[in-house]
Amino acid sequence: MSDLAKNSNLRIDGTALWADLMETAQFGGTNKGGVRRLTLTKEDKQVRDWFMQTCQSLGCEVSYDSMGNLFARRPGQDNNLPPITMGSHLDTQPTGGKFDGILGVLGGLAVLRTLHQSGYVTRHPIELINWTNEEGSRFSPPMMCSGVFAGIFTEAEVLEKRDRAGIRFGDELDAIGYRGKEICGQHPISAYFELHIEQGPILEAEDKIIGIVTGIQGARWYEVTVRGKDAHAGSTPMTLRHDALVATAGMIEAVSKVAKAHGPSAVGTVGLIENRPNSSNVVPGEVFFTVDIRDPDDAVVLRMEQDLKALMEKIASDNKVTVDIVQIWDAPAVHFDPSCVDMVEQTTLEKGYTARRIVSGPGHDAGYLAHVAPTAMIFVPCKDGLSHNEEESILEEDAEKGANVLLGAVLKADVKFNSK
Ligand SMILES: [Zn+2]
């Protein structure tokens, strides 16, 4: 039998995949059925320990690099070939769900389980990767360690990042015991596939099971500090105030207006704000907030930035405060490898799953991996398009189908990328 005929018989064990999803949801599980598993916390360590043990029980060797990225390796026939890889992230938002990121890791685990139980030997080694700090909610920016892997950030700069409590990334990585000896990025790979929930409403609305992801829209993040003057709320007349929060209110509205003006796909969000001194009888003297703008077209992102900066400066001067806008993240639009995208599409056709091509709204580790290896992604629907929410929900059968596409794409890549 040919390799392709043999591997077309392989199937994911959907029941085991679902059991893994429910089991890992306990690490940082919340009362509302979500998960709070911020990067490099004790819950992150718990899920990493579980990942290591489970992968080892499936015959894999697990290692981690200097950024704490985890690699579970299943040997192939030719272990000099760079591995075909799968992966995503096990960290979550502060009020995250059970599937964002986790599905991609545990879907990859399901692939390893299928290979292990069938005894199928691939030509390449197959590796499953858990990327450290994808979410960026504790340490900014997001996709930090796939970013180091792809040479976007340096290890030194990431180690010095601090969370809002002033705690250093490097110290927390040491504290959970996952700082490895292999230098992050010195790990050649043949191809990378990431399964993920869509985190948007399109697949569900069109009644499609699989999203064949062709790329990721461009995004920019900013940190904005508005400075006025603290003053007594009782004795300072309205005309003499330098109220940083009133100015900020206008700026937040401006973010929304600019995004709408550049529609239909442009989006703009202020999701984090800190008001200082945050006291009921003090005119706020300083406000810190973040801005996130995105569009599939980099030129639109640039025009949004220009419009926003002009509006914010005008609002600041109208309110007699100053504004300082610092860009902290710039992720240009990503276009995935056409041959990897075709492998995903071909698999959906063979399996008879309904599918459509789609551009990802959110950023993903795959966006950085695309800089260093042929890369593609697979989406499955999530209920009401809801994500970064404790109510995030997917169908068990969709998780299984998504993992089946991941398996099929990995096996195709194993055949195709075999030339030395
Ligand atoms: Zn994610």
PDB file of N, CA and C in Angstrom, residues 253-269 292-295 300 304 307-308:
ATOM      1  N   GLU A 253     -13.798  57.291  22.039  1.00  0.00           N
ATOM      2  CA  GLU A 253     -14.838  57.411  21.029  1.00  0.00           C
ATOM      3  C   GLU A 253     -14.214  57.577  19.632  1.00  0.00           C
ATOM      4  N   ALA A 254     -13.094  58.289  19.580  1.00  0.00           N
ATOM      5  CA  ALA A 254     -12.416  58.508  18.294  1.00  0.00           C
ATOM      6  C   ALA A 254     -11.921  57.187  17.704  1.00  0.00           C
ATOM      7  N   VAL A 255     -11.433  56.292  18.547  1.00  0.00           N
ATOM      8  CA  VAL A 255     -10.950  54.992  18.068  1.00  0.00           C
ATOM      9  C   VAL A 255     -12.088  54.249  17.352  1.00  0.00           C
ATOM     10  N   SER A 256     -13.243  54.250  17.983  1.00  0.00           N
ATOM     11  CA  SER A 256     -14.400  53.575  17.407  1.00  0.00           C
ATOM     12  C   SER A 256     -14.845  54.237  16.102  1.00  0.00           C
ATOM     13  N   LYS A 257     -14.875  55.562  16.088  1.00  0.00           N
ATOM     14  CA  LYS A 257     -15.317  56.297  14.884  1.00  0.00           C
ATOM     15  C   LYS A 257     -14.364  56.067  13.713  1.00  0.00           C
ATOM     16  N   VAL A 258     -13.069  56.105  13.986  1.00  0.00           N
ATOM     17  CA  VAL A 258     -12.083  55.931  12.908  1.00  0.00           C
ATOM     18  C   VAL A 258     -12.211  54.538  12.305  1.00  0.00           C
ATOM     19  N   ALA A 259     -12.394  53.520  13.158  1.00  0.00           N
ATOM     20  CA  ALA A 259     -12.535  52.158  12.634  1.00  0.00           C
ATOM     21  C   ALA A 259     -13.775  52.054  11.751  1.00  0.00           C
ATOM     22  N   LYS A 260     -14.876  52.622  12.216  1.00  0.00           N
ATOM     23  CA  LYS A 260     -16.119  52.555  11.422  1.00  0.00           C
ATOM     24  C   LYS A 260     -15.950  53.284  10.097  1.00  0.00           C
ATOM     25  N   ALA A 261     -15.219  54.390  10.112  1.00  0.00           N
ATOM     26  CA  ALA A 261     -15.021  55.176   8.889  1.00  0.00           C
ATOM     27  C   ALA A 261     -14.166  54.437   7.868  1.00  0.00           C
ATOM     28  N   HIS A 262     -13.364  53.456   8.316  1.00  0.00           N
ATOM     29  CA  HIS A 262     -12.513  52.713   7.391  1.00  0.00           C
ATOM     30  C   HIS A 262     -13.053  51.320   7.108  1.00  0.00           C
ATOM     31  N   GLY A 263     -14.342  51.089   7.391  1.00  0.00           N
ATOM     32  CA  GLY A 263     -14.965  49.776   7.242  1.00  0.00           C
ATOM     33  C   GLY A 263     -14.910  49.265   5.821  1.00  0.00           C
ATOM     34  N   PRO A 264     -15.396  48.027   5.583  1.00  0.00           N
ATOM     35  CA  PRO A 264     -16.154  47.209   6.523  1.00  0.00           C
ATOM     36  C   PRO A 264     -15.300  46.300   7.421  1.00  0.00           C
ATOM     37  N   SER A 265     -14.042  46.057   7.051  1.00  0.00           N
ATOM     38  CA  SER A 265     -13.297  45.064   7.837  1.00  0.00           C
ATOM     39  C   SER A 265     -12.444  45.691   8.945  1.00  0.00           C
ATOM     40  N   ALA A 266     -12.251  47.003   8.920  1.00  0.00           N
ATOM     41  CA  ALA A 266     -11.402  47.647   9.932  1.00  0.00           C
ATOM     42  C   ALA A 266     -12.028  47.544  11.322  1.00  0.00           C
ATOM     43  N   VAL A 267     -11.167  47.334  12.334  1.00  0.00           N
ATOM     44  CA  VAL A 267     -11.644  47.308  13.725  1.00  0.00           C
ATOM     45  C   VAL A 267     -10.690  48.110  14.610  1.00  0.00           C
ATOM     46  N   GLY A 268     -11.231  48.711  15.669  1.00  0.00           N
ATOM     47  CA  GLY A 268     -10.420  49.486  16.609  1.00  0.00           C
ATOM     48  C   GLY A 268     -10.969  49.314  18.014  1.00  0.00           C
ATOM     49  N   THR A 269     -10.076  49.099  18.982  1.00  0.00           N
ATOM     50  CA  THR A 269     -10.516  48.755  20.340  1.00  0.00           C
ATOM     51  C   THR A 269      -9.642  49.421  21.403  1.00  0.00           C
ATOM     52  N   ASP A 292      -5.894  49.133  19.942  1.00  0.00           N
ATOM     53  CA  ASP A 292      -5.638  47.997  19.052  1.00  0.00           C
ATOM     54  C   ASP A 292      -6.405  48.267  17.758  1.00  0.00           C
ATOM     55  N   ILE A 293      -5.697  48.409  16.619  1.00  0.00           N
ATOM     56  CA  ILE A 293      -6.383  48.612  15.331  1.00  0.00           C
ATOM     57  C   ILE A 293      -5.946  47.536  14.330  1.00  0.00           C
ATOM     58  N   ARG A 294      -6.881  47.084  13.487  1.00  0.00           N
ATOM     59  CA  ARG A 294      -6.573  45.997  12.542  1.00  0.00           C
ATOM     60  C   ARG A 294      -7.354  46.111  11.239  1.00  0.00           C
ATOM     61  N   ASP A 295      -6.768  45.589  10.179  1.00  0.00           N
ATOM     62  CA  ASP A 295      -7.441  45.445   8.889  1.00  0.00           C
ATOM     63  C   ASP A 295      -6.608  44.484   8.034  1.00  0.00           C
ATOM     64  N   VAL A 300      -4.687  50.338   4.911  1.00  0.00           N
ATOM     65  CA  VAL A 300      -5.822  50.835   5.707  1.00  0.00           C
ATOM     66  C   VAL A 300      -5.387  51.044   7.161  1.00  0.00           C
ATOM     67  N   MET A 304      -5.636  54.532   9.227  1.00  0.00           N
ATOM     68  CA  MET A 304      -6.325  54.623  10.526  1.00  0.00           C
ATOM     69  C   MET A 304      -5.403  55.256  11.567  1.00  0.00           C
ATOM     70  N   ASP A 307      -5.139  59.028  11.002  1.00  0.00           N
ATOM     71  CA  ASP A 307      -6.369  59.724  11.403  1.00  0.00           C
ATOM     72  C   ASP A 307      -6.482  59.785  12.930  1.00  0.00           C
ATOM     73  N   LEU A 308      -6.161  58.659  13.564  1.00  0.00           N
ATOM     74  CA  LEU A 308      -6.287  58.586  15.023  1.00  0.00           C
ATOM     75  C   LEU A 308      -5.346  59.544  15.728  1.00  0.00           C
TER      76      LEU A 308
END
